[in-house]
PDB file of C-alpha atoms in Angstrom:
ATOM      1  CA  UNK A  26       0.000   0.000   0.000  1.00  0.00           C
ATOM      2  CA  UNK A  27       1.261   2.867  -0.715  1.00  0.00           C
ATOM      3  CA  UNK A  28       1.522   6.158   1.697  1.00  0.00           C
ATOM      4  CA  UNK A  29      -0.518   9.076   0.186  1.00  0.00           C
ATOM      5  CA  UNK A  30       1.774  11.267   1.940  1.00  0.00           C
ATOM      6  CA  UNK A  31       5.187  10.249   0.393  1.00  0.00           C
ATOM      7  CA  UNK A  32       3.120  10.253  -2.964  1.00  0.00           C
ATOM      8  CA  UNK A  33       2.426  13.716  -2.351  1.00  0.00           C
ATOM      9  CA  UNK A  34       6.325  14.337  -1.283  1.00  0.00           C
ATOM     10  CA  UNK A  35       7.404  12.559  -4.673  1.00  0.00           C
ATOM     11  CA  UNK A  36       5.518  15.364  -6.252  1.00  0.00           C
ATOM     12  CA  UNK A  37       7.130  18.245  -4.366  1.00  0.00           C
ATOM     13  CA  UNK A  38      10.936  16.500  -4.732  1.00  0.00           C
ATOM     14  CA  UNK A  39       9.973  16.125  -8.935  1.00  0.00           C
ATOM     15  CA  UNK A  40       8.856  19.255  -9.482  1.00  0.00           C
ATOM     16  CA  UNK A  41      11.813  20.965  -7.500  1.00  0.00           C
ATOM     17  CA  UNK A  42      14.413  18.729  -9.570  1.00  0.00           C
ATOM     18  CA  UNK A  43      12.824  19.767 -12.554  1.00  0.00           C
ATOM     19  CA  UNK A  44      13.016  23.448 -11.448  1.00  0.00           C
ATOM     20  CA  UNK A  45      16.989  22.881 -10.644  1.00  0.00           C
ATOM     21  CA  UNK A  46      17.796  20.880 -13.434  1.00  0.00           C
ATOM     22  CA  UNK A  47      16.467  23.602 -15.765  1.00  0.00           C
ATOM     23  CA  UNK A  48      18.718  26.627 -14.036  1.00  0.00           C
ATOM     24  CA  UNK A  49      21.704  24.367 -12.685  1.00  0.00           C
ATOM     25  CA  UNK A  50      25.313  24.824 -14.479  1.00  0.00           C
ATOM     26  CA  UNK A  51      28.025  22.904 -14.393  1.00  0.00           C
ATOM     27  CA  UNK A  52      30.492  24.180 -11.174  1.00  0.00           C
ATOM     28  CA  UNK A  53      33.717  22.754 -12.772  1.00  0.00           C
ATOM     29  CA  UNK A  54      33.589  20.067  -9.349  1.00  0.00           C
ATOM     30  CA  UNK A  55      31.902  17.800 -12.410  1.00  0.00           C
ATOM     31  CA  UNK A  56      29.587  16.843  -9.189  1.00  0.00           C
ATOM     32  CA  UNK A  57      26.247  16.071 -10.586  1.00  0.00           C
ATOM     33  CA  UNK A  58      22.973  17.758  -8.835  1.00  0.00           C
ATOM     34  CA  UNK A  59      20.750  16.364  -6.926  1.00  0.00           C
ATOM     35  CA  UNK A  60      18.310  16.555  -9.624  1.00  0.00           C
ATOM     36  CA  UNK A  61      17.381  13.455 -10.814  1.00  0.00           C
ATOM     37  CA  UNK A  62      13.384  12.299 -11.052  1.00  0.00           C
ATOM     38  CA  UNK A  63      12.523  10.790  -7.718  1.00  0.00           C
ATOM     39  CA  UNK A  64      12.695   7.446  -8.789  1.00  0.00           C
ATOM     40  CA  UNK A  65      14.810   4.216  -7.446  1.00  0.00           C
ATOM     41  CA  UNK A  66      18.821   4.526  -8.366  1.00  0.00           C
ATOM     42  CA  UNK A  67      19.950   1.223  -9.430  1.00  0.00           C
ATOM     43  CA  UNK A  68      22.466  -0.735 -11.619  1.00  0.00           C
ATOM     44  CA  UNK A  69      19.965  -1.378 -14.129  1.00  0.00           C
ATOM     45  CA  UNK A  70      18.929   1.731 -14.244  1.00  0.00           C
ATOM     46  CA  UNK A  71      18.139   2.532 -18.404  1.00  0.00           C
ATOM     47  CA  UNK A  72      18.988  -1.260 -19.153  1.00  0.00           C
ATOM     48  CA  UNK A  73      18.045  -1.952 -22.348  1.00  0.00           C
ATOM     49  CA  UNK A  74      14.084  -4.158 -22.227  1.00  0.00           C
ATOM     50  CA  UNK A  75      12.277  -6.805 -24.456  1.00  0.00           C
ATOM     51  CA  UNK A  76       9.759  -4.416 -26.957  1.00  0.00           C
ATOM     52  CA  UNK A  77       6.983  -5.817 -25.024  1.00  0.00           C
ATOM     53  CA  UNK A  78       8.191  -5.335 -21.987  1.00  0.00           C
ATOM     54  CA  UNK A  79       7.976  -8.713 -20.881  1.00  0.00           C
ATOM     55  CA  UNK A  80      10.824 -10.931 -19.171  1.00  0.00           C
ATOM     56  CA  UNK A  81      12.870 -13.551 -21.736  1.00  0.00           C
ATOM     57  CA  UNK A  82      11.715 -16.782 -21.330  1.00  0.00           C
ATOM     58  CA  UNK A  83      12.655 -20.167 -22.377  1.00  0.00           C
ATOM     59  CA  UNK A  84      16.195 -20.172 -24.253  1.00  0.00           C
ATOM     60  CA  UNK A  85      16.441 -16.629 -24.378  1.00  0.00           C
ATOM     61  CA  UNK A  86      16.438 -15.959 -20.557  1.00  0.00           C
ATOM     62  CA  UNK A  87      20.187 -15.641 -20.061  1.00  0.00           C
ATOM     63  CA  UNK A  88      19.407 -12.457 -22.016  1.00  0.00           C
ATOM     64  CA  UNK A  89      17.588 -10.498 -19.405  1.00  0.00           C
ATOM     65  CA  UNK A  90      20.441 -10.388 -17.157  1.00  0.00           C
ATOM     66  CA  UNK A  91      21.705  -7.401 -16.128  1.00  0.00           C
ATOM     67  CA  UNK A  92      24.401  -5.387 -18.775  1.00  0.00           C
ATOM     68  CA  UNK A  93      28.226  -5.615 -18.080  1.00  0.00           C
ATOM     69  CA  UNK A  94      29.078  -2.986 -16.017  1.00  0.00           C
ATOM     70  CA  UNK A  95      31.565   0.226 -16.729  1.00  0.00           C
ATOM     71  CA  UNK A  96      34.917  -0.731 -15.244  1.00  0.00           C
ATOM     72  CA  UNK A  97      36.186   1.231 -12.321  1.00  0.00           C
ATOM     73  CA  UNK A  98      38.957   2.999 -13.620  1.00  0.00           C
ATOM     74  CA  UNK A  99      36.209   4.264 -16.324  1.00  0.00           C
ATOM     75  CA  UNK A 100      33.879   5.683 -13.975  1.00  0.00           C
ATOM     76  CA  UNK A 101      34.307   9.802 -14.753  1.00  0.00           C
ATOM     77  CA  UNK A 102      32.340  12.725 -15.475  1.00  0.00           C
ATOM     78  CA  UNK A 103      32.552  14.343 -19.013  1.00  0.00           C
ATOM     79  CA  UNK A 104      33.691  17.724 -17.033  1.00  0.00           C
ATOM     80  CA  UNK A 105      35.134  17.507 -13.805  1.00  0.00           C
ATOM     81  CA  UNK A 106      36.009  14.980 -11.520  1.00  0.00           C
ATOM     82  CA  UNK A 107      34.011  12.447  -8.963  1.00  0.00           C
ATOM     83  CA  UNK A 108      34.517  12.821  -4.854  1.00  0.00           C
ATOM     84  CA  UNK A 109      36.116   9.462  -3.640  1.00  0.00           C
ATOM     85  CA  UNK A 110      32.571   8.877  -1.880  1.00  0.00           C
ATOM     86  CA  UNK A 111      30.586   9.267  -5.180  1.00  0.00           C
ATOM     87  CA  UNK A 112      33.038   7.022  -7.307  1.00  0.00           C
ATOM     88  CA  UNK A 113      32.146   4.309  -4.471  1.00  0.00           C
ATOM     89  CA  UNK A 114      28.939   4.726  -4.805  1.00  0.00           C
ATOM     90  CA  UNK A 115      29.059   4.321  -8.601  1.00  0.00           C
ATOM     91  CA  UNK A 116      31.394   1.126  -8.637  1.00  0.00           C
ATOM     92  CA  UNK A 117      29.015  -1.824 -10.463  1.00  0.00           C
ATOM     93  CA  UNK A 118      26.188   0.173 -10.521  1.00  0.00           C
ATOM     94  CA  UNK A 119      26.985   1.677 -13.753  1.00  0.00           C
ATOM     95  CA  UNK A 120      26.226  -0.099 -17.211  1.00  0.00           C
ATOM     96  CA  UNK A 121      28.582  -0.115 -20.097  1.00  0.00           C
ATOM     97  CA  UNK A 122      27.318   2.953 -22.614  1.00  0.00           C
ATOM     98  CA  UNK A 123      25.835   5.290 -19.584  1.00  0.00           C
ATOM     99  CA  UNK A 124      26.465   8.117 -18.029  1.00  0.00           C
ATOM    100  CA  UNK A 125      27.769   7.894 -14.771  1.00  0.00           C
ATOM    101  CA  UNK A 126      26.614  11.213 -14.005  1.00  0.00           C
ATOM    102  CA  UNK A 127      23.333  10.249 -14.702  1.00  0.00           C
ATOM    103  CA  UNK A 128      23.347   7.335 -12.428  1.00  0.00           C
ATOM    104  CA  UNK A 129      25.152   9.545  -9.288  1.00  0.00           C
ATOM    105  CA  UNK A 130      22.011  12.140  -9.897  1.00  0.00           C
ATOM    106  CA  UNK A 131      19.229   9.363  -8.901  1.00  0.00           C
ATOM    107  CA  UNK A 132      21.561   8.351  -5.946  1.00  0.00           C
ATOM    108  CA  UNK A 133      21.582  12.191  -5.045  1.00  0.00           C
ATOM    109  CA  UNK A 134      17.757  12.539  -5.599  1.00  0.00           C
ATOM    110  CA  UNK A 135      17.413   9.536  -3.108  1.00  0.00           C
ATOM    111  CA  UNK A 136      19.503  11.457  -0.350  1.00  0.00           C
ATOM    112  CA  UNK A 137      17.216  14.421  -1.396  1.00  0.00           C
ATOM    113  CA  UNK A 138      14.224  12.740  -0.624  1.00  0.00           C
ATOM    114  CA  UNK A 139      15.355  11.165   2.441  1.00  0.00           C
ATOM    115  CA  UNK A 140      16.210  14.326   3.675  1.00  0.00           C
ATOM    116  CA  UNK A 141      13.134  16.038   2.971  1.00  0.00           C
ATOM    117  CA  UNK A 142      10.489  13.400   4.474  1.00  0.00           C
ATOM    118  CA  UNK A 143      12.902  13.119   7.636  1.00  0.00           C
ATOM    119  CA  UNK A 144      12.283  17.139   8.303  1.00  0.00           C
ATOM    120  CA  UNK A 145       8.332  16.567   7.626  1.00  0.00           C
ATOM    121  CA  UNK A 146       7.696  13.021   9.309  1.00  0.00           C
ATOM    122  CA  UNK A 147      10.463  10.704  10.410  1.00  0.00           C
ATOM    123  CA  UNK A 148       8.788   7.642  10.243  1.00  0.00           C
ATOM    124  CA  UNK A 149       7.180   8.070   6.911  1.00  0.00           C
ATOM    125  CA  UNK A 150      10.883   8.176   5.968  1.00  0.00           C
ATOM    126  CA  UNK A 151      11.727   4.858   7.716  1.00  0.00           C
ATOM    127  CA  UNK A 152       8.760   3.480   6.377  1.00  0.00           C
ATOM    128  CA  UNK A 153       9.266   4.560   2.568  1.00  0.00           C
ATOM    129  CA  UNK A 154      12.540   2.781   2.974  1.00  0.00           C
ATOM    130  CA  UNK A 155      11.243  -0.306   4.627  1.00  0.00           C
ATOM    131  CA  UNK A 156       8.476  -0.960   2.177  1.00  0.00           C
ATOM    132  CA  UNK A 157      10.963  -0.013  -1.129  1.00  0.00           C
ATOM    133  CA  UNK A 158       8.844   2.903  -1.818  1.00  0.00           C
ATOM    134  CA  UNK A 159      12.439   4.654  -2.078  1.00  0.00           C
ATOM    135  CA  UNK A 160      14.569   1.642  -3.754  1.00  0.00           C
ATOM    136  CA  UNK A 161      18.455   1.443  -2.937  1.00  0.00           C
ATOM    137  CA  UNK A 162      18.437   3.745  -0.013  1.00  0.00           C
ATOM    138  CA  UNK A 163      21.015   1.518   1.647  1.00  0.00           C
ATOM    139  CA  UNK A 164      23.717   2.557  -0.834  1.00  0.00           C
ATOM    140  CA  UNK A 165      22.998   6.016  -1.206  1.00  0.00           C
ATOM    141  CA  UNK A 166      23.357   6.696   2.308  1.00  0.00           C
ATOM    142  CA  UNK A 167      26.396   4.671   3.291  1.00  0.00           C
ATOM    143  CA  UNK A 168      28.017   7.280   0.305  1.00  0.00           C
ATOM    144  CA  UNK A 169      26.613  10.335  -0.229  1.00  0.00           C
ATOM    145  CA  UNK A 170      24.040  11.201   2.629  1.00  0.00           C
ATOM    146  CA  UNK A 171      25.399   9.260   5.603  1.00  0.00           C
ATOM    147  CA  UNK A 172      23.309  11.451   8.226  1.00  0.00           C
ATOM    148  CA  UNK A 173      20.613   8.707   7.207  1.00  0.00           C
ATOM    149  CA  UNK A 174      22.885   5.531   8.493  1.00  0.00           C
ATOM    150  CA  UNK A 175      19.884   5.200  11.610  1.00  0.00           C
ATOM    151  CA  UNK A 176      17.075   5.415   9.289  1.00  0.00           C
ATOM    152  CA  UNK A 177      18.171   3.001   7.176  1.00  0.00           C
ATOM    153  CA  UNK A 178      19.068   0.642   9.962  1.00  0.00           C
ATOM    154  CA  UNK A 179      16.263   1.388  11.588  1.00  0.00           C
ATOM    155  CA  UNK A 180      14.224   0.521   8.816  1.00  0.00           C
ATOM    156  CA  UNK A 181      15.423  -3.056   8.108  1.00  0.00           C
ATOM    157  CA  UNK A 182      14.000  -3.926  11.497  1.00  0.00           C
ATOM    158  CA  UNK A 183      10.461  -2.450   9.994  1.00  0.00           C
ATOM    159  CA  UNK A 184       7.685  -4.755   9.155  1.00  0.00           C
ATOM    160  CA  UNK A 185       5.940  -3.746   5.430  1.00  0.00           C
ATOM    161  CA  UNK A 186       2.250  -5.193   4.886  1.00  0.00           C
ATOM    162  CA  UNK A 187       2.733  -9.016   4.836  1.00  0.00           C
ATOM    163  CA  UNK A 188       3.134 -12.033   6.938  1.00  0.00           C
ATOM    164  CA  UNK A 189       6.422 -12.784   8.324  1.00  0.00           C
ATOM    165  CA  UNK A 190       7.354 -16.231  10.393  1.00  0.00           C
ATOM    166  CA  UNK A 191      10.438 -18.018  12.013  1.00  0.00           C
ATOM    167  CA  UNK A 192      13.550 -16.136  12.189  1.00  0.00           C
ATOM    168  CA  UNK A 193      12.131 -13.376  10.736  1.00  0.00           C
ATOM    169  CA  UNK A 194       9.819 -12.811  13.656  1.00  0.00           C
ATOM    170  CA  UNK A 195      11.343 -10.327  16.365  1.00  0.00           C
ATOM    171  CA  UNK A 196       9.733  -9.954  19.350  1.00  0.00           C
ATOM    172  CA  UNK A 197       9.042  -6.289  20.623  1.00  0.00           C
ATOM    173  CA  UNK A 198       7.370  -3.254  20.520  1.00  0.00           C
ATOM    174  CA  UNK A 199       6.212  -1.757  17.515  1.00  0.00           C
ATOM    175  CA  UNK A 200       4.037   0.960  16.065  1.00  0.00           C
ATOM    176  CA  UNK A 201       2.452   1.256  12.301  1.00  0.00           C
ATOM    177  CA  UNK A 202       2.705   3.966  10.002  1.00  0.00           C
ATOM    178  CA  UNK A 203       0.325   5.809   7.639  1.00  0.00           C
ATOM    179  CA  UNK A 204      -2.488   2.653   8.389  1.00  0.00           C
ATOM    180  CA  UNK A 205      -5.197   2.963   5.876  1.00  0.00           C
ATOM    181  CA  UNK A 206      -8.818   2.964   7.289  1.00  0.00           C
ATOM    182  CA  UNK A 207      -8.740  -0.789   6.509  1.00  0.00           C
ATOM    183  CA  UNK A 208      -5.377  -1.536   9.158  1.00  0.00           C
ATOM    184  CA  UNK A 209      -5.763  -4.985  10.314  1.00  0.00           C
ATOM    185  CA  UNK A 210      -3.046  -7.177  11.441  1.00  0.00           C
ATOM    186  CA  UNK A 211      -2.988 -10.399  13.369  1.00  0.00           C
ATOM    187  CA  UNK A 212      -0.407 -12.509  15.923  1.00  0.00           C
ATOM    188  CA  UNK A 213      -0.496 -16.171  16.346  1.00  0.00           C
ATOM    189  CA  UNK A 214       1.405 -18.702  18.256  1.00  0.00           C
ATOM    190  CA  UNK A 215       2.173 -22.319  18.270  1.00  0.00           C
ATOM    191  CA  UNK A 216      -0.553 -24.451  16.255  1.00  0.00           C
ATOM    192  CA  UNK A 217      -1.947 -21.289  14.848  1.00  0.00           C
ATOM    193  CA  UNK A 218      -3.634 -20.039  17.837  1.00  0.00           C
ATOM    194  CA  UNK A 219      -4.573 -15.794  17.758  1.00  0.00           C
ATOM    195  CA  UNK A 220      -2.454 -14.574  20.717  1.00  0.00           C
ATOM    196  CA  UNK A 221      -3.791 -10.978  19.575  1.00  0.00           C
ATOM    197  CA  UNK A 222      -5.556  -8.844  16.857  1.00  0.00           C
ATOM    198  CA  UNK A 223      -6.428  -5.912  15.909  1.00  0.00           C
ATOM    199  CA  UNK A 224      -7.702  -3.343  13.202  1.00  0.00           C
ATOM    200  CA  UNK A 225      -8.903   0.474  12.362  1.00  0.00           C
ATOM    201  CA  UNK A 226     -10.810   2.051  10.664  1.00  0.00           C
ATOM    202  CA  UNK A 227      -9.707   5.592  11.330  1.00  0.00           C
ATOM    203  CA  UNK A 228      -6.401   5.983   9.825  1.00  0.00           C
ATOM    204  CA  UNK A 229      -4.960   6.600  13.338  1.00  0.00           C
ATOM    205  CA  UNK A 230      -1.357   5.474  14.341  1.00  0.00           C
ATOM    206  CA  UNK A 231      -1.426   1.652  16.626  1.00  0.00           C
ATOM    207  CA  UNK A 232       0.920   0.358  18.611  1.00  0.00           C
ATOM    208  CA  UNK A 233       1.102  -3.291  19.411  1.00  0.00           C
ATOM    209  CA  UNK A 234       3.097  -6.103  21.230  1.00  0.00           C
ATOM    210  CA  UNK A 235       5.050  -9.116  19.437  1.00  0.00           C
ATOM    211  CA  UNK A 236       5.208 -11.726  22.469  1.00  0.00           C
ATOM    212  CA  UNK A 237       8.106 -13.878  22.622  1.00  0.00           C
ATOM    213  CA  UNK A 238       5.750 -16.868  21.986  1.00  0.00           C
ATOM    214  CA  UNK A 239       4.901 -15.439  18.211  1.00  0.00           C
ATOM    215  CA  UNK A 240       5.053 -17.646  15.554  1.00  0.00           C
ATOM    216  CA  UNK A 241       3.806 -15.332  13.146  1.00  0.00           C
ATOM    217  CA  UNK A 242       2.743 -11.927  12.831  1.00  0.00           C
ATOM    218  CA  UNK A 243       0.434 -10.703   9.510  1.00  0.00           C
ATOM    219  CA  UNK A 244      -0.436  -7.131   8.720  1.00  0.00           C
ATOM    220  CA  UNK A 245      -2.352  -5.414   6.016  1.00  0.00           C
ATOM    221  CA  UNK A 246      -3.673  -1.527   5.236  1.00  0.00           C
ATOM    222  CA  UNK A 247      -1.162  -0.672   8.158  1.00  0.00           C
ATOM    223  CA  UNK A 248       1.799   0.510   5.268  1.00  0.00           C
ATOM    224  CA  UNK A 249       4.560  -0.330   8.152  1.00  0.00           C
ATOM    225  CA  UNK A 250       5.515  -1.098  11.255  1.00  0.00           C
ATOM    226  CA  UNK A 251       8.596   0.183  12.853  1.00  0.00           C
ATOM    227  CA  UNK A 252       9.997  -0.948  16.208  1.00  0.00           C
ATOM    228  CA  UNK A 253      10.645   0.893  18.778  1.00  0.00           C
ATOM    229  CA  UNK A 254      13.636   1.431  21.522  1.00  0.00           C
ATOM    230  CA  UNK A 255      16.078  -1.294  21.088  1.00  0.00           C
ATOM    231  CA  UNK A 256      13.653  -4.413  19.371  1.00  0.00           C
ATOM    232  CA  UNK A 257      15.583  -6.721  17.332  1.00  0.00           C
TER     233      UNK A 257
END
């Protein structure tokens, strides 16, 4: 499910980068602005894709795997020169035939939304990072926005919509973010018995209990939930 809030954030990040990227210049650093469209930053970012958009399949499925990648000691700017932290960011994540500049600018617009929904609502952040809403945060922060380090970590101890068993269970307290008015969520034990439930229908924020003797815990309409003090 997706938070109407950080859809209404991708708007204001967009239309800003849009706005920049029409009165930026180049500085001579060859840095690339934090510009890009507010979408995920990955290595197969602009890969090339079948016509009809569909996966290979059959013989030709070796072919949908990702492109080689520009070699290290290739990775510079067409003006300028990288920071030692943005050439690390940019090793393997660049394909053969693209700019790296290009691919630096969506890690940049990552750090830029990050930044932005942290000053508004923390734990929308942590929760737009939890459920993928903003892809590859985990390598755009460890090198170019590292202020986010907590947020990230904090958010692969968040539970997105879904059911989770076994190991990935973690007792603790927890409380949900941006629930829909249809927030349900569910925690059984051993032979499937309901140690607790609950839902909403209000949109307002829950917090709930994951017992030690959890066996599985299922959520839905609740976006996230994101633990609290030192759970997991």
């Amino acid at each position: 499910m997706r938070s109407p809030f950080l859809a209404g954030a991708v708007v204001v990040i967009t239309t800003a980068a849009l706005a920049a990227c029409g009165s930026s210049s180049d500085n001579g650093a060859g840095k690339a602005s934090a510009t890009g469209p507010a979408t995920s930053a990955g290595p197969v970012a602009g890969a090339p894709a079948d016509p009809d958009g569909s996966a290979s399949e059959g013989p030709q499925a070796s072919h949908s795997s990702e492109p080689p990648k520009t070699p290290t000691d290739q990775l510079t700017p067409a003006t300028g020169t990288f920071t030692k932290k943005q050439k690390k960011y940019l090793v393997d994540r660049v394909p053969k035939g693209m700019d790296p500049a290009a691919v630096l600018q969506t890690g940049q617009a990552t750090c830029d939304r990050l930044t932005y929904l942290v000053k508004v609502d923390r734990d929308t952040a942590v929760g737009a990072v939890a459920t993928g809403e903003i892809a590859d945060a985990e390598p755009a922060v460890t090198h170019l926005c590292t202020q986010h380090k907590g947020l990230v970590e904090q958010a692969s101890r968040a539970y997105p919509d879904g059911t989770y068993e076994g190991a990935r269970l973690r007792p603790g307290r927890y409380r949900d973010v941006a629930p829909t008015k249809n927030c349900g969520w569910e925690i059984t034990g051993a032979n499937g018995k309901r140690l607790a439930s609950g839902s909403t229908d209000d949109g307002k924020r829950t917090r709930i209990t994951i017992p030690e003797a959890a066996r599985a815990f299922t959520s839905t309409g609740c976006y996230a939930w994101l633990p609290e003090g030192d759970n997991g």
